[in-house]
mmCIF file of C-alpha atoms in Angstrom:
data_model
loop_
_atom_site.group_PDB
_atom_site.id
_atom_site.type_symbol
_atom_site.label_atom_id
_atom_site.label_comp_id
_atom_site.label_asym_id
_atom_site.label_seq_id
_atom_site.Cartn_x
_atom_site.Cartn_y
_atom_site.Cartn_z
ATOM 1 C CA MET R 1 17.170 27.513 14.443
ATOM 2 C CA THR R 2 15.335 25.085 16.449
ATOM 3 C CA ILE R 3 14.816 21.908 14.607
ATOM 4 C CA SER R 4 12.270 19.932 17.057
ATOM 5 C CA ILE R 5 10.100 16.548 17.465
ATOM 6 C CA LEU R 6 7.110 17.062 20.054
ATOM 7 C CA GLU R 7 6.048 12.695 20.461
ATOM 8 C CA PRO R 8 8.427 10.054 21.552
ATOM 9 C CA LEU R 9 10.344 7.905 20.084
ATOM 10 C CA SER R 10 10.883 4.064 19.679
ATOM 11 C CA GLU R 11 14.585 3.210 20.033
ATOM 12 C CA ARG R 12 14.321 2.161 17.158
ATOM 13 C CA ASP R 13 13.332 5.602 15.620
ATOM 14 C CA GLU R 14 15.958 7.281 18.223
ATOM 15 C CA ARG R 15 19.018 4.999 15.970
ATOM 16 C CA TYR R 16 17.656 7.114 12.860
ATOM 17 C CA LEU R 17 17.401 10.376 13.926
ATOM 18 C CA ALA R 18 20.717 9.495 15.131
ATOM 19 C CA GLU R 19 22.436 7.883 11.973
ATOM 20 C CA ALA R 20 20.181 11.620 9.968
ATOM 21 C CA GLU R 21 21.762 13.882 12.568
ATOM 22 C CA ARG R 22 25.468 12.430 11.864
ATOM 23 C CA ALA R 23 24.852 12.835 8.451
ATOM 24 C CA PHE R 24 23.854 16.165 8.167
ATOM 25 C CA GLY R 25 25.515 18.170 11.265
ATOM 26 C CA ILE R 26 22.028 18.848 13.560
ATOM 27 C CA ARG R 27 20.883 18.991 16.333
ATOM 28 C CA VAL R 28 17.130 17.340 16.544
ATOM 29 C CA GLN R 29 15.501 19.307 19.760
ATOM 30 C CA ARG R 30 13.312 16.519 21.475
ATOM 31 C CA GLN R 31 10.905 18.217 23.119
ATOM 32 C CA GLY R 32 7.082 16.670 24.855
ATOM 33 C CA ALA R 33 5.452 20.458 24.555
ATOM 34 C CA PRO R 34 6.493 23.842 22.860
ATOM 35 C CA SER R 35 9.060 26.036 24.032
ATOM 36 C CA GLY R 36 8.596 28.497 21.098
ATOM 37 C CA ASN R 37 11.044 28.030 20.097
ATOM 38 C CA GLU R 38 10.545 25.730 17.256
ATOM 39 C CA ARG R 39 11.736 26.901 13.031
ATOM 40 C CA ALA R 40 10.895 23.739 12.175
ATOM 41 C CA LEU R 41 8.918 20.267 13.030
ATOM 42 C CA ILE R 42 9.174 17.041 12.160
ATOM 43 C CA VAL R 43 4.998 16.034 13.020
ATOM 44 C CA GLU R 44 3.987 11.732 12.459
ATOM 45 C CA HIS R 45 1.065 10.875 14.946
ATOM 46 C CA ARG R 46 1.364 14.297 17.269
ATOM 47 C CA ASP R 47 -1.764 16.025 16.687
ATOM 48 C CA VAL R 48 -0.414 20.661 15.920
ATOM 49 C CA SER R 49 -3.618 21.981 17.603
ATOM 50 C CA LEU R 50 -3.783 26.051 17.811
ATOM 51 C CA ALA R 51 -2.697 25.822 20.937
ATOM 52 C CA ASP R 52 1.116 24.646 19.833
ATOM 53 C CA LEU R 53 1.070 27.508 17.149
ATOM 54 C CA ASP R 54 -0.141 30.055 19.654
ATOM 55 C CA ILE R 55 4.058 29.196 21.596
ATOM 56 C CA MET R 56 5.214 28.271 18.491
ATOM 57 C CA ARG R 57 5.046 32.042 17.333
ATOM 58 C CA ASP R 58 8.548 31.559 15.109
ATOM 59 C CA LEU R 59 7.322 28.399 12.940
ATOM 60 C CA GLN R 60 8.136 28.942 9.741
ATOM 61 C CA ILE R 61 8.005 24.672 7.876
ATOM 62 C CA ILE R 62 6.067 21.423 9.211
ATOM 63 C CA TYR R 63 7.400 18.410 8.010
ATOM 64 C CA LEU R 64 4.782 15.769 7.500
ATOM 65 C CA PHE R 65 5.305 12.273 7.384
ATOM 66 C CA GLU R 66 4.062 10.025 5.257
ATOM 67 C CA TRP R 67 1.337 8.080 6.783
ATOM 68 C CA GLY R 68 1.242 9.353 10.365
ATOM 69 C CA ARG R 69 -2.131 10.496 11.774
ATOM 70 C CA ALA R 70 -0.702 13.574 12.703
ATOM 71 C CA LEU R 71 -3.563 16.373 12.185
ATOM 72 C CA LEU R 72 -2.875 19.378 11.927
ATOM 73 C CA PRO R 73 -5.216 23.416 11.621
ATOM 74 C CA LEU R 74 -4.008 23.966 8.089
ATOM 75 C CA ASN R 75 -6.159 27.109 7.581
ATOM 76 C CA ARG R 76 -4.239 28.580 10.173
ATOM 77 C CA LEU R 77 -1.130 26.812 9.251
ATOM 78 C CA ASP R 78 -1.413 29.396 5.780
ATOM 79 C CA ALA R 79 -2.693 32.123 7.108
ATOM 80 C CA ARG R 80 0.708 32.247 8.892
ATOM 81 C CA GLY R 81 2.524 31.627 5.829
ATOM 82 C CA ILE R 82 4.036 28.039 7.643
ATOM 83 C CA THR R 83 4.941 25.724 4.949
ATOM 84 C CA VAL R 84 4.006 21.709 4.770
ATOM 85 C CA ARG R 85 5.782 19.903 3.400
ATOM 86 C CA LYS R 86 5.247 15.724 3.091
ATOM 87 C CA VAL R 87 7.971 13.558 3.650
ATOM 88 C CA VAL R 88 7.328 9.524 1.962
ATOM 89 C CA ASN R 89 8.011 7.012 3.139
ATOM 90 C CA LEU R 90 9.627 3.981 0.930
ATOM 91 C CA SER R 91 7.686 1.954 2.487
ATOM 92 C CA GLY R 92 4.919 2.507 -0.278
ATOM 93 C CA LEU R 93 6.914 0.724 -2.201
ATOM 94 C CA GLY R 94 6.299 -2.716 -0.853
ATOM 95 C CA VAL R 95 2.915 -1.868 -0.938
ATOM 96 C CA ALA R 96 3.207 -2.001 -5.189
ATOM 97 C CA GLU R 97 5.448 -5.179 -4.437
ATOM 98 C CA HIS R 98 2.586 -7.186 -2.038
ATOM 99 C CA VAL R 99 0.185 -5.850 -4.638
ATOM 100 C CA PHE R 100 1.194 -9.077 -6.823
ATOM 101 C CA ALA R 101 2.774 -11.037 -4.660
ATOM 102 C CA LEU R 102 -1.245 -11.590 -3.675
ATOM 103 C CA LEU R 103 -2.071 -11.909 -7.501
ATOM 104 C CA LEU R 104 0.522 -14.325 -8.090
ATOM 105 C CA ALA R 105 -0.548 -16.731 -4.831
ATOM 106 C CA LEU R 106 -4.116 -16.213 -6.992
ATOM 107 C CA ARG R 107 -3.367 -16.645 -10.453
ATOM 108 C CA LYS R 108 -0.820 -19.571 -9.800
ATOM 109 C CA GLN R 109 -2.111 -21.482 -7.116
ATOM 110 C CA ILE R 110 0.929 -20.930 -5.013
ATOM 111 C CA VAL R 111 -0.798 -22.010 -2.379
ATOM 112 C CA HIS R 112 -2.391 -24.560 -3.579
ATOM 113 C CA GLY R 113 0.374 -26.278 -4.878
ATOM 114 C CA HIS R 114 3.011 -25.887 -1.658
ATOM 115 C CA SER R 115 0.109 -27.079 0.391
ATOM 116 C CA ALA R 116 -0.535 -29.812 -3.091
ATOM 117 C CA VAL R 117 3.722 -31.021 -1.895
ATOM 118 C CA THR R 118 3.815 -30.569 1.133
ATOM 119 C CA ASN R 119 0.842 -33.017 2.048
ATOM 120 C CA ASN R 120 2.309 -35.452 -0.341
ATOM 121 C CA LEU R 121 -1.452 -35.289 -2.940
ATOM 122 C CA TRP R 122 -0.368 -37.187 -6.007
ATOM 123 C CA ARG R 123 -2.996 -36.507 -9.116
ATOM 124 C CA GLU R 124 -4.605 -39.814 -11.597
ATOM 125 C CA GLY R 125 -2.778 -42.113 -12.675
ATOM 126 C CA VAL R 126 1.533 -40.996 -11.091
ATOM 127 C CA THR R 127 2.335 -44.110 -8.656
ATOM 128 C CA GLU R 128 6.061 -43.173 -8.560
ATOM 129 C CA PRO R 129 8.574 -40.717 -8.229
ATOM 130 C CA VAL R 130 10.747 -40.191 -11.776
ATOM 131 C CA PHE R 131 13.913 -39.415 -11.023
ATOM 132 C CA THR R 132 14.256 -36.745 -13.197
ATOM 133 C CA ASP R 133 16.520 -34.882 -16.503
ATOM 134 C CA GLN R 134 15.791 -32.199 -18.027
ATOM 135 C CA ARG R 135 13.455 -35.172 -20.686
ATOM 136 C CA ALA R 136 12.368 -37.212 -17.817
ATOM 137 C CA HIS R 137 10.531 -35.894 -15.672
ATOM 138 C CA THR R 138 6.237 -36.070 -14.542
ATOM 139 C CA PHE R 139 4.445 -32.069 -14.762
ATOM 140 C CA ASN R 140 2.059 -31.064 -12.562
ATOM 141 C CA TRP R 141 1.922 -33.941 -10.658
ATOM 142 C CA SER R 142 -0.336 -32.752 -8.263
ATOM 143 C CA GLY R 143 -3.090 -31.364 -10.512
ATOM 144 C CA ILE R 144 -3.030 -28.284 -10.052
ATOM 145 C CA GLU R 145 -5.641 -26.579 -11.787
ATOM 146 C CA ASN R 146 -6.822 -22.915 -13.188
ATOM 147 C CA ILE R 147 -2.989 -22.012 -13.445
ATOM 148 C CA GLY R 148 -2.998 -19.151 -15.344
ATOM 149 C CA TRP R 149 -0.844 -15.607 -16.535
ATOM 150 C CA LEU R 150 -0.748 -12.364 -15.970
ATOM 151 C CA TYR R 151 0.697 -11.624 -19.691
ATOM 152 C CA GLY R 152 -1.976 -9.847 -21.568
ATOM 153 C CA GLU R 153 -4.479 -9.030 -19.083
ATOM 154 C CA THR R 154 -5.568 -5.722 -18.103
ATOM 155 C CA LEU R 155 -4.397 -4.370 -14.185
ATOM 156 C CA GLY R 156 -7.416 -2.090 -12.783
ATOM 157 C CA ILE R 157 -5.922 0.290 -9.388
ATOM 158 C CA ILE R 158 -8.828 2.079 -8.018
ATOM 159 C CA GLY R 159 -7.019 5.152 -6.142
ATOM 160 C CA PHE R 160 -3.538 6.477 -8.107
ATOM 161 C CA GLY R 161 -1.209 8.501 -6.003
ATOM 162 C CA ARG R 162 2.101 7.281 -5.652
ATOM 163 C CA ILE R 163 1.860 3.860 -4.336
ATOM 164 C CA GLY R 164 -1.530 3.360 -7.698
ATOM 165 C CA LYS R 165 1.948 5.184 -10.122
ATOM 166 C CA ALA R 166 4.906 1.653 -8.787
ATOM 167 C CA ILE R 167 1.582 -1.061 -9.176
ATOM 168 C CA ALA R 168 0.844 0.995 -12.589
ATOM 169 C CA GLN R 169 4.974 0.771 -13.539
ATOM 170 C CA ARG R 170 5.591 -2.934 -12.730
ATOM 171 C CA ALA R 171 2.310 -3.972 -13.805
ATOM 172 C CA ARG R 172 4.564 -2.565 -17.654
ATOM 173 C CA ALA R 173 6.624 -5.411 -16.566
ATOM 174 C CA PHE R 174 4.129 -8.576 -17.686
ATOM 175 C CA ASP R 175 3.218 -6.906 -20.593
ATOM 176 C CA MET R 176 -0.516 -5.700 -18.474
ATOM 177 C CA ASN R 177 -2.636 -3.644 -19.792
ATOM 178 C CA VAL R 178 -3.628 -0.808 -17.792
ATOM 179 C CA LEU R 179 -7.400 0.987 -16.379
ATOM 180 C CA TYR R 180 -7.122 2.784 -13.241
ATOM 181 C CA TYR R 181 -9.386 5.388 -11.699
ATOM 182 C CA ASN R 182 -8.692 9.005 -9.172
ATOM 183 C CA ARG R 183 -10.655 11.420 -8.080
ATOM 184 C CA HIS R 184 -8.270 13.751 -10.038
ATOM 185 C CA ARG R 185 -7.444 12.816 -13.509
ATOM 186 C CA LEU R 186 -4.712 13.070 -14.557
ATOM 187 C CA SER R 187 -3.225 14.803 -18.151
ATOM 188 C CA SER R 188 -3.484 13.552 -21.121
ATOM 189 C CA VAL R 189 0.605 13.463 -21.341
ATOM 190 C CA GLU R 190 1.290 11.844 -18.125
ATOM 191 C CA GLU R 191 -1.353 9.011 -19.077
ATOM 192 C CA ALA R 192 0.409 8.342 -21.822
ATOM 193 C CA ARG R 193 4.123 8.144 -20.149
ATOM 194 C CA LEU R 194 3.611 6.406 -17.837
ATOM 195 C CA GLU R 195 0.441 3.939 -20.295
ATOM 196 C CA VAL R 196 -2.049 4.016 -17.770
ATOM 197 C CA GLU R 197 -5.857 4.436 -19.256
ATOM 198 C CA TYR R 198 -9.094 6.259 -17.617
ATOM 199 C CA ALA R 199 -12.277 5.036 -16.415
ATOM 200 C CA GLU R 200 -15.239 5.715 -13.483
ATOM 201 C CA VAL R 201 -15.114 2.899 -11.266
ATOM 202 C CA ASP R 202 -17.838 1.417 -12.321
ATOM 203 C CA ASP R 203 -16.234 0.537 -15.938
ATOM 204 C CA LEU R 204 -13.024 -0.637 -14.220
ATOM 205 C CA VAL R 205 -14.744 -3.226 -13.310
ATOM 206 C CA GLU R 206 -16.113 -4.734 -15.719
ATOM 207 C CA ARG R 207 -13.332 -4.095 -17.967
ATOM 208 C CA ALA R 208 -10.418 -5.523 -15.595
ATOM 209 C CA ASP R 209 -9.316 -8.615 -14.730
ATOM 210 C CA VAL R 210 -7.387 -7.608 -11.870
ATOM 211 C CA ILE R 211 -8.492 -4.884 -9.147
ATOM 212 C CA THR R 212 -6.178 -3.430 -7.118
ATOM 213 C CA LEU R 213 -7.032 -0.885 -4.100
ATOM 214 C CA ASN R 214 -4.911 1.412 -3.170
ATOM 215 C CA LEU R 215 -6.669 4.233 -1.828
ATOM 216 C CA PRO R 216 -6.736 5.549 1.899
ATOM 217 C CA TYR R 217 -10.060 5.231 3.864
ATOM 218 C CA THR R 218 -13.087 7.370 4.132
ATOM 219 C CA PRO R 219 -16.207 8.196 4.332
ATOM 220 C CA GLN R 220 -16.353 8.752 0.420
ATOM 221 C CA SER R 221 -14.376 5.382 -0.057
ATOM 222 C CA ALA R 222 -15.823 3.581 2.144
ATOM 223 C CA SER R 223 -17.446 0.127 0.250
ATOM 224 C CA ILE R 224 -16.788 1.204 -2.724
ATOM 225 C CA ILE R 225 -16.618 -1.932 -4.049
ATOM 226 C CA GLY R 226 -19.866 -2.460 -3.122
ATOM 227 C CA ARG R 227 -22.294 -5.239 -4.636
ATOM 228 C CA ASP R 228 -23.005 -3.213 -7.276
ATOM 229 C CA GLN R 229 -19.476 -3.686 -8.615
ATOM 230 C CA ILE R 230 -18.779 -6.384 -7.256
ATOM 231 C CA GLU R 231 -21.898 -8.293 -9.441
ATOM 232 C CA ARG R 232 -20.134 -6.133 -13.081
ATOM 233 C CA MET R 233 -16.747 -7.986 -12.431
ATOM 234 C CA LYS R 234 -16.184 -11.393 -14.213
ATOM 235 C CA PRO R 235 -16.199 -14.368 -13.168
ATOM 236 C CA THR R 236 -12.216 -14.461 -14.115
ATOM 237 C CA ALA R 237 -11.907 -11.996 -12.265
ATOM 238 C CA VAL R 238 -10.037 -11.382 -8.698
ATOM 239 C CA LEU R 239 -10.036 -8.265 -6.391
ATOM 240 C CA ILE R 240 -6.870 -7.762 -4.630
ATOM 241 C CA ASN R 241 -6.820 -5.286 -1.415
ATOM 242 C CA THR R 242 -4.177 -3.417 0.120
ATOM 243 C CA ALA R 243 -5.941 -0.695 1.175
ATOM 244 C CA ARG R 244 -8.538 -0.952 4.206
ATOM 245 C CA GLY R 245 -10.896 -2.995 4.457
ATOM 246 C CA ARG R 246 -13.836 -0.557 5.146
ATOM 247 C CA VAL R 247 -13.399 0.080 1.282
ATOM 248 C CA VAL R 248 -14.547 -3.328 0.007
ATOM 249 C CA ASP R 249 -18.549 -4.587 0.867
ATOM 250 C CA GLU R 250 -17.248 -7.544 2.650
ATOM 251 C CA ASP R 251 -20.594 -8.925 3.592
ATOM 252 C CA ALA R 252 -20.916 -9.157 -0.961
ATOM 253 C CA LEU R 253 -17.397 -10.162 -1.446
ATOM 254 C CA THR R 254 -17.763 -13.232 0.601
ATOM 255 C CA ASP R 255 -21.105 -13.998 -1.159
ATOM 256 C CA ALA R 256 -19.851 -13.335 -5.074
ATOM 257 C CA LEU R 257 -16.766 -16.138 -4.030
ATOM 258 C CA ARG R 258 -19.404 -18.586 -2.442
ATOM 259 C CA GLU R 259 -21.266 -18.451 -5.618
ATOM 260 C CA HIS R 260 -19.063 -18.449 -8.102
ATOM 261 C CA ARG R 261 -19.253 -15.116 -9.372
ATOM 262 C CA ILE R 262 -16.163 -14.235 -9.497
ATOM 263 C CA ALA R 263 -12.091 -15.907 -9.173
ATOM 264 C CA GLY R 264 -11.074 -14.979 -6.381
ATOM 265 C CA ALA R 265 -9.546 -12.479 -3.934
ATOM 266 C CA GLY R 266 -6.284 -11.520 -2.109
ATOM 267 C CA LEU R 267 -7.079 -9.618 0.628
ATOM 268 C CA ASP R 268 -4.169 -8.359 3.015
ATOM 269 C CA VAL R 269 -6.580 -6.078 5.422
ATOM 270 C CA MET R 270 -10.459 -6.941 6.616
ATOM 271 C CA VAL R 271 -13.288 -5.531 7.475
ATOM 272 C CA TYR R 272 -12.420 -6.101 11.722
ATOM 273 C CA GLU R 273 -8.390 -6.949 12.193
ATOM 274 C CA PRO R 274 -7.648 -9.644 13.206
ATOM 275 C CA PRO R 275 -10.563 -11.150 11.717
ATOM 276 C CA ALA R 276 -13.289 -12.965 13.818
ATOM 277 C CA ARG R 277 -12.877 -17.233 13.869
ATOM 278 C CA GLU R 278 -16.359 -17.204 12.331
ATOM 279 C CA ASN R 279 -15.729 -15.064 9.219
ATOM 280 C CA PRO R 280 -16.961 -17.053 6.449
ATOM 281 C CA LEU R 281 -14.203 -15.832 3.909
ATOM 282 C CA LEU R 282 -11.519 -17.968 6.030
ATOM 283 C CA GLN R 283 -13.159 -20.923 4.455
ATOM 284 C CA PHE R 284 -12.993 -20.212 0.705
ATOM 285 C CA ASP R 285 -9.547 -21.885 -1.194
ATOM 286 C CA ASN R 286 -10.242 -18.922 -4.184
ATOM 287 C CA VAL R 287 -8.622 -16.460 -0.460
ATOM 288 C CA VAL R 288 -5.311 -15.631 -0.506
ATOM 289 C CA PHE R 289 -4.680 -14.101 2.778
ATOM 290 C CA SER R 290 -2.047 -11.762 4.382
ATOM 291 C CA PRO R 291 -2.169 -10.078 8.385
ATOM 292 C CA HIS R 292 -1.889 -6.490 7.166
ATOM 293 C CA VAL R 293 1.913 -6.613 6.077
ATOM 294 C CA ALA R 294 1.876 -4.851 2.877
ATOM 295 C CA GLY R 295 3.440 -1.920 4.080
ATOM 296 C CA ILE R 296 5.928 -3.172 6.791
ATOM 297 C CA TYR R 297 7.772 -0.827 8.892
ATOM 298 C CA ASP R 298 11.291 -0.801 6.344
ATOM 299 C CA PRO R 299 14.754 -0.015 8.648
ATOM 300 C CA VAL R 300 16.295 1.746 4.889
ATOM 301 C CA ALA R 301 13.184 4.221 4.165
ATOM 302 C CA ARG R 302 12.111 5.347 7.323
ATOM 303 C CA GLU R 303 16.139 6.238 7.926
ATOM 304 C CA ILE R 304 15.426 7.624 4.026
ATOM 305 C CA GLN R 305 12.372 9.305 5.867
ATOM 306 C CA PHE R 306 14.956 11.053 8.450
ATOM 307 C CA LYS R 307 17.970 12.248 6.286
ATOM 308 C CA THR R 308 15.760 13.716 3.821
ATOM 309 C CA ALA R 309 13.672 15.790 6.347
ATOM 310 C CA LEU R 310 17.551 16.712 7.887
ATOM 311 C CA ARG R 311 18.348 17.383 4.452
ATOM 312 C CA TRP R 312 15.766 19.493 3.017
ATOM 313 C CA TRP R 313 16.184 21.780 6.743
ATOM 314 C CA LEU R 314 19.887 22.004 5.751
ATOM 315 C CA ASP R 315 18.912 23.691 2.547
ATOM 316 C CA GLU R 316 16.509 26.049 4.026
ATOM 317 C CA ARG R 317 18.665 27.583 6.696
ATOM 318 C CA ASN R 318 21.073 28.221 4.092
ATOM 319 C CA LEU R 319 18.815 29.796 1.441
ATOM 320 C CA SER R 320 18.042 32.654 4.835
#
């Protein structure tokens, strides 16, 4: 009853897989190609071809690691009764946190405040430091303007998979109202449980104070936030993108920010990564960037992926 992996692993992943093997008493076969003995297969980035399946005649199940790039012949797998089980990557929860990192940086003017402190910029009227206690202090001594909050604002989430739901959960802690758009609408029971309201994209961007994009890039989602959608946004609204750069029309976003038709943007992803030095978005003071790190590799999440696959396979063996 062999479980195999056909793709090379990094030294770090080898450690996590070895720990999972020790935990469950299972040995995973590291192979460069199919041997014909496989009953289960861990797949992440290596495609599984029809030729592979012709060799793996006894294959029963594939554990597909989330966020991998592997292509699977799903029709053939279905015809042969081979089960595909997705093994989630909990680093997605880090994306949900990162959305609020960017959002709070914008609403609280964190970047401007940091720059003001490190450059010793004082607002007019502040002439000397005050030795502080509970009553004596110099409030906003650098004169930062437009500091806001999230309380009572409406968050619009475009893409409502596991990450979108995690964002909605965190938004409730800030007492935000939540709209969502997804290709497949939830049931009314699920919407009530999550305390969210469904809206089509054009309605969502008109009503939301914050729009966050959390969907994969596909031909259908390309520029889902285009010029028309950006023009519908409130002038006080901000756009957060931790998905893929091309789900936003970057030229339209640039124009809107230049003309102050929206309040700002938080961008972890861009159309070109890294962006060209001459990209005009880099010149705006109402944009906060991070270098595509929202879903950064998390060692705990990675170890859990391997342990989940092996635990599931152990369960499958015990049931067979």
